[in-house]
PDB file of C-alpha atoms in Angstrom:
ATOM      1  CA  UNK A   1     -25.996  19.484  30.196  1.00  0.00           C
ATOM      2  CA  UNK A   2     -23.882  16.963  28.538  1.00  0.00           C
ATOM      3  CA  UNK A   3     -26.477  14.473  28.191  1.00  0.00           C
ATOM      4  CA  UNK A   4     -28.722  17.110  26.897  1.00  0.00           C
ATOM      5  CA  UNK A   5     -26.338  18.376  24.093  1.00  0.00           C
ATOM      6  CA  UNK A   6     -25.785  14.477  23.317  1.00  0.00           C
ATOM      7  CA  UNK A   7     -29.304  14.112  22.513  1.00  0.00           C
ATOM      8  CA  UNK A   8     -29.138  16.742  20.318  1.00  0.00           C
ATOM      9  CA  UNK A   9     -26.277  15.139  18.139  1.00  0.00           C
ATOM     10  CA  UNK A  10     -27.856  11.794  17.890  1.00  0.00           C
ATOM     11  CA  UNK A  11     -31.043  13.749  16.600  1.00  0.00           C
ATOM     12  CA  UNK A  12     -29.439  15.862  14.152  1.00  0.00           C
ATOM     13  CA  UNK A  13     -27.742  12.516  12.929  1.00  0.00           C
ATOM     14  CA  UNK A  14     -30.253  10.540  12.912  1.00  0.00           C
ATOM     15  CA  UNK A  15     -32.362  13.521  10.345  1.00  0.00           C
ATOM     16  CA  UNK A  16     -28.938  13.576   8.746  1.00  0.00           C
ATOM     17  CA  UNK A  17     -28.743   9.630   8.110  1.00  0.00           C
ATOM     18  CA  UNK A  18     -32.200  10.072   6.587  1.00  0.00           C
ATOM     19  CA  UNK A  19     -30.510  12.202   3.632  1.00  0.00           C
ATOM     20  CA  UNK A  20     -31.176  15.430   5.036  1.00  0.00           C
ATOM     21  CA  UNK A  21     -28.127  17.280   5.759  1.00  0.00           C
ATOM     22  CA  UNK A  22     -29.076  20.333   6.587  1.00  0.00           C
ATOM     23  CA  UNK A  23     -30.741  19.426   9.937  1.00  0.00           C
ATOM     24  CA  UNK A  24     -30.456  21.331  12.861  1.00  0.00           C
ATOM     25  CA  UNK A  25     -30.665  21.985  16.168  1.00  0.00           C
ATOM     26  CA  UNK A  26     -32.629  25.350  15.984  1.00  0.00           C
ATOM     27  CA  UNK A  27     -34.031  26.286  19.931  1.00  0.00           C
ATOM     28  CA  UNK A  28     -34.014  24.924  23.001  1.00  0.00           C
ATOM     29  CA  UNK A  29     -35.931  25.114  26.104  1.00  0.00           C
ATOM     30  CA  UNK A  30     -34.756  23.599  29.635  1.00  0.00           C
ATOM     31  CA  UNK A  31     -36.880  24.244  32.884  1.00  0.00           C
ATOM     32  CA  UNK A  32     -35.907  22.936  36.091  1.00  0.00           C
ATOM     33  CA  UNK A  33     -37.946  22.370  38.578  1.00  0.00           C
ATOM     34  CA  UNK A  34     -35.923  22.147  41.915  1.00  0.00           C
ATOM     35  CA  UNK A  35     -38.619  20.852  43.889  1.00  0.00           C
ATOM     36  CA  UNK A  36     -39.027  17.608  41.865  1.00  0.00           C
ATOM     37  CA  UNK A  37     -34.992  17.565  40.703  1.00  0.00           C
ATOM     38  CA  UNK A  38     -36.557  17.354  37.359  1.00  0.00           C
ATOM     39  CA  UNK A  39     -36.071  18.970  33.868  1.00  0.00           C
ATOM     40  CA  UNK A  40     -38.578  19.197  31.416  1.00  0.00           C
ATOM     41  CA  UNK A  41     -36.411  19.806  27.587  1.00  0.00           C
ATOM     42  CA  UNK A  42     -37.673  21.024  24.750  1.00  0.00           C
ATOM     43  CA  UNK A  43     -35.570  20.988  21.410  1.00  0.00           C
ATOM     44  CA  UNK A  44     -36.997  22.489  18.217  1.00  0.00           C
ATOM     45  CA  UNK A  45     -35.650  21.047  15.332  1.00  0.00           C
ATOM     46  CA  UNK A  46     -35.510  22.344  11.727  1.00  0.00           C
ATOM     47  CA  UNK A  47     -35.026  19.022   9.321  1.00  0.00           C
ATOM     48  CA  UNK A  48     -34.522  20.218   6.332  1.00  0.00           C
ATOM     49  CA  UNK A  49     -35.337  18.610   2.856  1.00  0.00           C
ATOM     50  CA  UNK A  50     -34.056  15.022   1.896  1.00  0.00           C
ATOM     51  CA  UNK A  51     -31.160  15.746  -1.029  1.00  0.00           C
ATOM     52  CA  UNK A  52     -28.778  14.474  -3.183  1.00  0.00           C
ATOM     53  CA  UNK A  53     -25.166  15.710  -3.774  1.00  0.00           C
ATOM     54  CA  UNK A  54     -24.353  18.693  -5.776  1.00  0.00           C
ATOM     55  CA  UNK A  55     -21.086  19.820  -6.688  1.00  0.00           C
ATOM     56  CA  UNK A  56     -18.091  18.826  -5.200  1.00  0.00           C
ATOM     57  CA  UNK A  57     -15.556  22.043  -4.715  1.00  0.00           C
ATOM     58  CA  UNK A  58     -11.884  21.345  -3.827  1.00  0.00           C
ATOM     59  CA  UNK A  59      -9.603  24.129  -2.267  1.00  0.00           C
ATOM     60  CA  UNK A  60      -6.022  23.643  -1.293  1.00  0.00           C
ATOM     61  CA  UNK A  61      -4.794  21.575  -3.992  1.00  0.00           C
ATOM     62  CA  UNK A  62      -1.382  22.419  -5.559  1.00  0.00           C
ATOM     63  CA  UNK A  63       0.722  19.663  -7.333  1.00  0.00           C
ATOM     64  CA  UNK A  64      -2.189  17.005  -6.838  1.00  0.00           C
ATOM     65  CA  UNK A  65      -5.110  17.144  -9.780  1.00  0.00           C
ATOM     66  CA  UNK A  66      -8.401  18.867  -8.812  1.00  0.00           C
ATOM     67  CA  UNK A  67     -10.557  16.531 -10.508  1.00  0.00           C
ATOM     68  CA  UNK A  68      -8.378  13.751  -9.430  1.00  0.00           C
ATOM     69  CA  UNK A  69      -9.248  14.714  -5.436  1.00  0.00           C
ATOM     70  CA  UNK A  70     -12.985  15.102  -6.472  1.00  0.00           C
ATOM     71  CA  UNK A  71     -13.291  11.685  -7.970  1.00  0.00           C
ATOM     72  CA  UNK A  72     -11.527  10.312  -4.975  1.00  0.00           C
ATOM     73  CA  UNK A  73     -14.690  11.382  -2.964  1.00  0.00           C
ATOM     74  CA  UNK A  74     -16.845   9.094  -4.426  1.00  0.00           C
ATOM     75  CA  UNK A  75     -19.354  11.337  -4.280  1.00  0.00           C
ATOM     76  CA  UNK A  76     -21.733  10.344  -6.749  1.00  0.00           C
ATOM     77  CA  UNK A  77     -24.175  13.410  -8.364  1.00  0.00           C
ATOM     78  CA  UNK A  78     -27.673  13.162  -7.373  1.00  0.00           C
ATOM     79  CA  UNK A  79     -27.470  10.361  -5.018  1.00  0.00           C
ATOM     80  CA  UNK A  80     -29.060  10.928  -1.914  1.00  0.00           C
ATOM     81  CA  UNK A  81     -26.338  12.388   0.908  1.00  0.00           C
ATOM     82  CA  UNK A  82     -25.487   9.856   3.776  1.00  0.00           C
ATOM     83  CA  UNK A  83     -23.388  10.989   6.559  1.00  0.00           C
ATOM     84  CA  UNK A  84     -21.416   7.736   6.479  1.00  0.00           C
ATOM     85  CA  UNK A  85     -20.443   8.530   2.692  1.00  0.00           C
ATOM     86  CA  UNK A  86     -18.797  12.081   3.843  1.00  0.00           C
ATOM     87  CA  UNK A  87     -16.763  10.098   6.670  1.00  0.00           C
ATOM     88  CA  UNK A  88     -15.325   7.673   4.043  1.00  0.00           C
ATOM     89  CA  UNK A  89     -14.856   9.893   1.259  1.00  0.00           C
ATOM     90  CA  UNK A  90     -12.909  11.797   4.303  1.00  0.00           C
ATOM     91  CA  UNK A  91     -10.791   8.804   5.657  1.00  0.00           C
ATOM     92  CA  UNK A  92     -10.057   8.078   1.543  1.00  0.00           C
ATOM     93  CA  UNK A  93      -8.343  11.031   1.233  1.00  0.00           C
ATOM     94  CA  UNK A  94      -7.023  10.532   4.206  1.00  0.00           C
ATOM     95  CA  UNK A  95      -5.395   7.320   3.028  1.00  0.00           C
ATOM     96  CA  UNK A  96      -3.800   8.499  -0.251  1.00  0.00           C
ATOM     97  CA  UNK A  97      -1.240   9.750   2.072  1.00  0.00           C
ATOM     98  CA  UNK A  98      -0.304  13.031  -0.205  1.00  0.00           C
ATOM     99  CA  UNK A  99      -2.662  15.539   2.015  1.00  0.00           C
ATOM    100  CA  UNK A 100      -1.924  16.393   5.448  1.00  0.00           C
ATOM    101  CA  UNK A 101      -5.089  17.501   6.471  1.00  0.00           C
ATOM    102  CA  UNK A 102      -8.913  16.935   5.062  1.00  0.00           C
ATOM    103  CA  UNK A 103     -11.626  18.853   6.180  1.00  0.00           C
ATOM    104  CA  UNK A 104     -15.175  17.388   3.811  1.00  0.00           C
ATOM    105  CA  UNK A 105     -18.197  19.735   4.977  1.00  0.00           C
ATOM    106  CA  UNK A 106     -21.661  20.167   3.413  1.00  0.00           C
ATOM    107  CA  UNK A 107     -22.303  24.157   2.588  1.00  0.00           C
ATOM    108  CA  UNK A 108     -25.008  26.087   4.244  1.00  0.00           C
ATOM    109  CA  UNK A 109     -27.599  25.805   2.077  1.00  0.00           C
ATOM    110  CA  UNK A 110     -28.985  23.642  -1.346  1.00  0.00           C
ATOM    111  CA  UNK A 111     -27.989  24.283  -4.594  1.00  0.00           C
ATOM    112  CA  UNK A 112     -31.086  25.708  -7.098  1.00  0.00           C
ATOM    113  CA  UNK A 113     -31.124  22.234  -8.471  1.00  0.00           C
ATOM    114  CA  UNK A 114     -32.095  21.315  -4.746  1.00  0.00           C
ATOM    115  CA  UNK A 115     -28.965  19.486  -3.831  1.00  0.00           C
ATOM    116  CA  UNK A 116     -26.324  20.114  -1.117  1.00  0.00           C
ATOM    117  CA  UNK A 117     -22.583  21.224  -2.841  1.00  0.00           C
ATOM    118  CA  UNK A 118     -20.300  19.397  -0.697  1.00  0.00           C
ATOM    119  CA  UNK A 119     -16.507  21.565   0.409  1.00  0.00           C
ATOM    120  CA  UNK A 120     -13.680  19.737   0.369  1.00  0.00           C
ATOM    121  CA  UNK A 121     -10.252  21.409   2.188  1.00  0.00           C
ATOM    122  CA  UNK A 122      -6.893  19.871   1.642  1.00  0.00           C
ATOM    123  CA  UNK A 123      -3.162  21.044   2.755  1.00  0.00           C
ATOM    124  CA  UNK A 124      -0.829  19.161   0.549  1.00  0.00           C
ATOM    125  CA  UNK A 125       2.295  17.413   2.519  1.00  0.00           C
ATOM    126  CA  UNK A 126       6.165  17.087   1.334  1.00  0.00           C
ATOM    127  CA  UNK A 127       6.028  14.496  -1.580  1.00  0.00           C
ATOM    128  CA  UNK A 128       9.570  13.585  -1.469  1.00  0.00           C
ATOM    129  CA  UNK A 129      10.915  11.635   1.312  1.00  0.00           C
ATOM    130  CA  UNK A 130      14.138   9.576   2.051  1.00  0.00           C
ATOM    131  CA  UNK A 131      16.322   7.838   4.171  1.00  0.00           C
ATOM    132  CA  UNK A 132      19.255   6.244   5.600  1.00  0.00           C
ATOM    133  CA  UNK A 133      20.199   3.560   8.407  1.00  0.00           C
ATOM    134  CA  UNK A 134      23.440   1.777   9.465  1.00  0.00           C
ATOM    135  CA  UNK A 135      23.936  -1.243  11.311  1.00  0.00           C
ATOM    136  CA  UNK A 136      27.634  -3.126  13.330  1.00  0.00           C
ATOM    137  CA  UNK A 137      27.845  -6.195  13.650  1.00  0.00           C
ATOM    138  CA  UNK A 138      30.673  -8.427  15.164  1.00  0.00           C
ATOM    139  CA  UNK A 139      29.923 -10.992  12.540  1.00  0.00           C
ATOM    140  CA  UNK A 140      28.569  -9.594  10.060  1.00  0.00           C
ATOM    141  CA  UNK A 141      30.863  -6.291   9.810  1.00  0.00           C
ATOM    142  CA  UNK A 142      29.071  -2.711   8.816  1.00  0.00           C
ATOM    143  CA  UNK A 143      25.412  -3.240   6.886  1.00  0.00           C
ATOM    144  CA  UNK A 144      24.451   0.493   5.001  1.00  0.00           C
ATOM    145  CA  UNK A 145      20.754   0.783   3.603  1.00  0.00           C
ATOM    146  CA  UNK A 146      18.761   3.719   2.133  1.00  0.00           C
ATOM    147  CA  UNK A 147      15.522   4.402   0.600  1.00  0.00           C
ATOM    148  CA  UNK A 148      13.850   6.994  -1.690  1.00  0.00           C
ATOM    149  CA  UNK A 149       9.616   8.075  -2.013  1.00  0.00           C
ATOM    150  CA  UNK A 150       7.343   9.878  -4.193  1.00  0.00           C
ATOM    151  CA  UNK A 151       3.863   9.860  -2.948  1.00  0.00           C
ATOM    152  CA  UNK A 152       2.731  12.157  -6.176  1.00  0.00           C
ATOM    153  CA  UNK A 153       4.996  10.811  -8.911  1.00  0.00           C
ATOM    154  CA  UNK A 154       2.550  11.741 -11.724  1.00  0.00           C
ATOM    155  CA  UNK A 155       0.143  14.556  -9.835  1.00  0.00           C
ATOM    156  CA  UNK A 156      -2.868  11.535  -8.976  1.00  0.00           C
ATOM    157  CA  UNK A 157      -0.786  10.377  -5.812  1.00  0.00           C
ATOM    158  CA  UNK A 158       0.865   7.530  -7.423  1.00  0.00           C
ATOM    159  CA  UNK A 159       3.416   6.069  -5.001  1.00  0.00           C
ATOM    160  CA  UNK A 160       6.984   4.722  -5.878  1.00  0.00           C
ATOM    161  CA  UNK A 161       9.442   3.718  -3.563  1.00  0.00           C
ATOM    162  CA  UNK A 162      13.127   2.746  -4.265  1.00  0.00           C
ATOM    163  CA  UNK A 163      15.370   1.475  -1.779  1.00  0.00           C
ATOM    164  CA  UNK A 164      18.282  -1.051  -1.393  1.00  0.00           C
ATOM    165  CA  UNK A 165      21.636  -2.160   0.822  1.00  0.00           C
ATOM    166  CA  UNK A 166      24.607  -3.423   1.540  1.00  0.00           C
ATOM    167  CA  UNK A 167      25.860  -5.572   4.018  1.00  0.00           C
ATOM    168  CA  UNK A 168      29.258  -7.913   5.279  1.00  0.00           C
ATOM    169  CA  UNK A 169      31.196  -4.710   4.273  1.00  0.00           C
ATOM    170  CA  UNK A 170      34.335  -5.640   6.612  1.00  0.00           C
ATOM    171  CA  UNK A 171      33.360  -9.218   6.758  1.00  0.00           C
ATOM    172  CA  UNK A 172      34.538  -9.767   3.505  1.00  0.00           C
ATOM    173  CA  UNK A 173      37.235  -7.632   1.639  1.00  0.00           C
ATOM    174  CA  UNK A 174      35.690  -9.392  -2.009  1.00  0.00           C
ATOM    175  CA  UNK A 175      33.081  -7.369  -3.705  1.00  0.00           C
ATOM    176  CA  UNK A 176      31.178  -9.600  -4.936  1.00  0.00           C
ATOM    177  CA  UNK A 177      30.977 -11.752  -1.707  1.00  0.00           C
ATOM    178  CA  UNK A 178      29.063  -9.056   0.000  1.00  0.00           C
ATOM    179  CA  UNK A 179      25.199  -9.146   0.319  1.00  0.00           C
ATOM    180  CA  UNK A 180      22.895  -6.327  -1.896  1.00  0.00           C
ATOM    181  CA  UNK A 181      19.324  -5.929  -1.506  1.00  0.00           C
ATOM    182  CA  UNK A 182      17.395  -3.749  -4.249  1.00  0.00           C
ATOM    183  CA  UNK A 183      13.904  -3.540  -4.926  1.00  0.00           C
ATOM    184  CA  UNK A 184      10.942  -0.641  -5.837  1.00  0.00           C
ATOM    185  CA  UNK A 185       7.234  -0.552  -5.171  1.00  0.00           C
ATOM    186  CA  UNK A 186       4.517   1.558  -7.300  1.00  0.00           C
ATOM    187  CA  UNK A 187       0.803   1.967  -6.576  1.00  0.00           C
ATOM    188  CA  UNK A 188      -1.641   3.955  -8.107  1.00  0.00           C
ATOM    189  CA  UNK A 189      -4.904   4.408  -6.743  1.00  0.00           C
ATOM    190  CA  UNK A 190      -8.483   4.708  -8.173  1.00  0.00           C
ATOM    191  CA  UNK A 191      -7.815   2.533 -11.235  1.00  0.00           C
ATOM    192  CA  UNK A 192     -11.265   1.751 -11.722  1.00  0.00           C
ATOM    193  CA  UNK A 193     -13.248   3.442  -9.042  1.00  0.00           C
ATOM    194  CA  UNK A 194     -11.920   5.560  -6.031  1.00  0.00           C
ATOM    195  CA  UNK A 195     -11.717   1.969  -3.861  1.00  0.00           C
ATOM    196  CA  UNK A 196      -9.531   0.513  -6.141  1.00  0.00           C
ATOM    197  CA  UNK A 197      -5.564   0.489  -6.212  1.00  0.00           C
ATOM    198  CA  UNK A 198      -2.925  -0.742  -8.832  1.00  0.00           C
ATOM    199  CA  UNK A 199      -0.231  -2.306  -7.133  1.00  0.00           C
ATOM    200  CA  UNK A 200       3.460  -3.669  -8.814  1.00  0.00           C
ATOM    201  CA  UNK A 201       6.865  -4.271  -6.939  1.00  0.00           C
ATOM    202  CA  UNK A 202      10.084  -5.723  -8.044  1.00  0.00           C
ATOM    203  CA  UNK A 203      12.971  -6.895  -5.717  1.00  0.00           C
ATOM    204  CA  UNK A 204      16.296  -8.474  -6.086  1.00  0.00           C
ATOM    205  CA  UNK A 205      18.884  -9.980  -3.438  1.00  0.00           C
ATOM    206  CA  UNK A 206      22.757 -11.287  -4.058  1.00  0.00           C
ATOM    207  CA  UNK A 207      23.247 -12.863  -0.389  1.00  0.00           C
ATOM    208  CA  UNK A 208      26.739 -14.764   0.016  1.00  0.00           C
ATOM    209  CA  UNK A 209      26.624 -16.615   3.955  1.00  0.00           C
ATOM    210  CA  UNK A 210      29.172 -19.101   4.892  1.00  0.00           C
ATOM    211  CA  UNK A 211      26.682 -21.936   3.406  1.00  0.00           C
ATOM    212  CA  UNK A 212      25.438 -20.887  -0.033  1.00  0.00           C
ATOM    213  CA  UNK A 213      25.532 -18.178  -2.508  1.00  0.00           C
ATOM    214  CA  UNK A 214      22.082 -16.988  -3.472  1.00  0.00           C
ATOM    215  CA  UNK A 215      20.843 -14.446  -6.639  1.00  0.00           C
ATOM    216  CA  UNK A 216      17.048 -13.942  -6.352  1.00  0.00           C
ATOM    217  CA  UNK A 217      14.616 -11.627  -8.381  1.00  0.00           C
ATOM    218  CA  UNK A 218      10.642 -10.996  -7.874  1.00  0.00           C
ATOM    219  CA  UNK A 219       7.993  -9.110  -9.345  1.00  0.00           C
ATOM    220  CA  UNK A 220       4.627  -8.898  -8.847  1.00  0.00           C
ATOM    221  CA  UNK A 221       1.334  -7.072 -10.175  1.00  0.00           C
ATOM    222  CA  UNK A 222      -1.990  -7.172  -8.842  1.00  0.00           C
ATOM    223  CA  UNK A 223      -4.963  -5.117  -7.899  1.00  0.00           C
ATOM    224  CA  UNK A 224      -7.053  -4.022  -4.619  1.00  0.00           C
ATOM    225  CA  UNK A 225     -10.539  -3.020  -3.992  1.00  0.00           C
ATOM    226  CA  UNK A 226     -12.025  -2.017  -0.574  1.00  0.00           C
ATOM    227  CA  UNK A 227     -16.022  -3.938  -0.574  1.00  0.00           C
ATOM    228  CA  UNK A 228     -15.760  -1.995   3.260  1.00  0.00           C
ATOM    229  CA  UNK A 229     -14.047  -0.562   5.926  1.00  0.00           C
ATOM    230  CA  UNK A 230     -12.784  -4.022   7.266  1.00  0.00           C
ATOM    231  CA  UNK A 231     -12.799  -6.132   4.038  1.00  0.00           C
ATOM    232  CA  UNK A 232     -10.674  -5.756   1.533  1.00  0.00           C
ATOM    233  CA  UNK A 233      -9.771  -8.438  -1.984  1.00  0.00           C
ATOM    234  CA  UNK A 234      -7.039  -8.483  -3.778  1.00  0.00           C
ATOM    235  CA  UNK A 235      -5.088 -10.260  -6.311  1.00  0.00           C
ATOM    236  CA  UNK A 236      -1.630 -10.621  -7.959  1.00  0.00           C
ATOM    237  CA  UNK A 237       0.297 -12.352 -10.335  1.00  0.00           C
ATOM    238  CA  UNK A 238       4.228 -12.858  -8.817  1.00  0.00           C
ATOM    239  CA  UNK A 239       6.976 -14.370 -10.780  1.00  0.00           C
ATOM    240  CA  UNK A 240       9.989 -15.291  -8.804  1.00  0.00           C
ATOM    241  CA  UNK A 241      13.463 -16.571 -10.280  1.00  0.00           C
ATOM    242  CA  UNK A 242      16.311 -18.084  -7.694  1.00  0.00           C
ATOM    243  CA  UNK A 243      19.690 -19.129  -8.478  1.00  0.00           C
ATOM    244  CA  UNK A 244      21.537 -21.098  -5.364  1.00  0.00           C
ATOM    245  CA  UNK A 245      24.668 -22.958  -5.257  1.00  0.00           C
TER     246      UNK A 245
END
């Protein structure tokens, strides 16, 4: 039986990869003949017409824009439907890391311009997050750190994240010899199409070991875009300013 139902996925896929997506498995017929071990299958299959995608609904949403989760789809109007696309328009969603679940269906039936409306579920997740950490050291005395994290700062699932620490405290009993580490991180996706991101970060260190004193401050800008699955280009402008006696 399970290679049986098998071949009846791969078939409705392979209809489905055609651009028709409502194919279907719609009888089936198994007779066994004990005599001969054999079955003889028959599967009756209802393709469907080859169609393009209609409108995109989105349910769930609540502090994350509507239109923003639709044009994250990349579900382009009128262009012929593609299995594949509905996985990746899935896994983008996926990836913006504000939803906790995705379901992306096609509805039952063709629209009266003779494309397929496509459902899209969502269940938002917390957008705040934070934390804090501690470590001991016999040399280095008592190191605190902490971060902070917004994956929907502006309601499009723009990302920041702020953290920094503090370390030698009880190494040192100076202030200013003991070792801070600040820095924040932004990204905003779908900058100029749903596989691109805006990316910019900015850290600074004060670091004070037994062998130099060191004051350092980065940024960096720069910009993503997924051609595929696997391959992805990128590139950034970083300016980066040391001072070290």
């Amino acid at each position: 039986s399970d290679n049986i139902l098998k071949a009846e996925t791969l078939i409705v896929r392979a209809l489905k990869e055609g651009g028709r997506p409502l194919a279907q498995i719609t009888g089936r017929e198994v007779i066994a003949d004990h005599a001969t071990t054999t079955l003889d299958v028959t599967l009756i299959v209802a393709a469907g017409p080859v169609a393009g995608y209609g409108e995109v609904r989105v349910e769930g949403t609540e502090t994350v824009d509507r239109a923003f989760t639709e044009y994250m789809t990349g579900l382009e109007r009128g262009k012929t439907y593609s299995p594949e696309e509905i996985d990746e328009a899935r896994e983008r969603l996926v990836n913006l890391g504000v939803f906790s679940s995705v379901t992306v269906t096609e509805a039952e039936a063709l629209s009266s311009e003779g494309q397929i409306p496509i459902n899209v579920e969502v269940s938002e997740r917390k957008h705040r997050y934070y934390g804090v950490g501690a470590t001991v050291s016999n040399t280095e005395g008592i190191g605190l750190e902490g971060y902070w994290g917004h994956r929907n700062l502006f309601g499009r699932a723009e990302k920041l994240r702020i953290e920094g620490s503090v370390s030698r405290i009880g190494d040192t009993t100076q202030l200013g010899k003991l070792n801070y580490s600040a820095g924040a991180m932004f990204e905003k996706p779908g900058v100029i199409g749903p596989d691109s991101k805006f990316f910019a970060n900015l850290k600074a260190v004060s670091e004070h070991p037994q062998a130099y004193d060191r004051f350092s401050i980065k940024g960096g800008v720069g910009l993503s875009y997924e051609l595929t699955r696997t391959q992805t280009v990128s590139a950034e402008l970083a300016l980066d300013y040391s001072d070290i006696k």
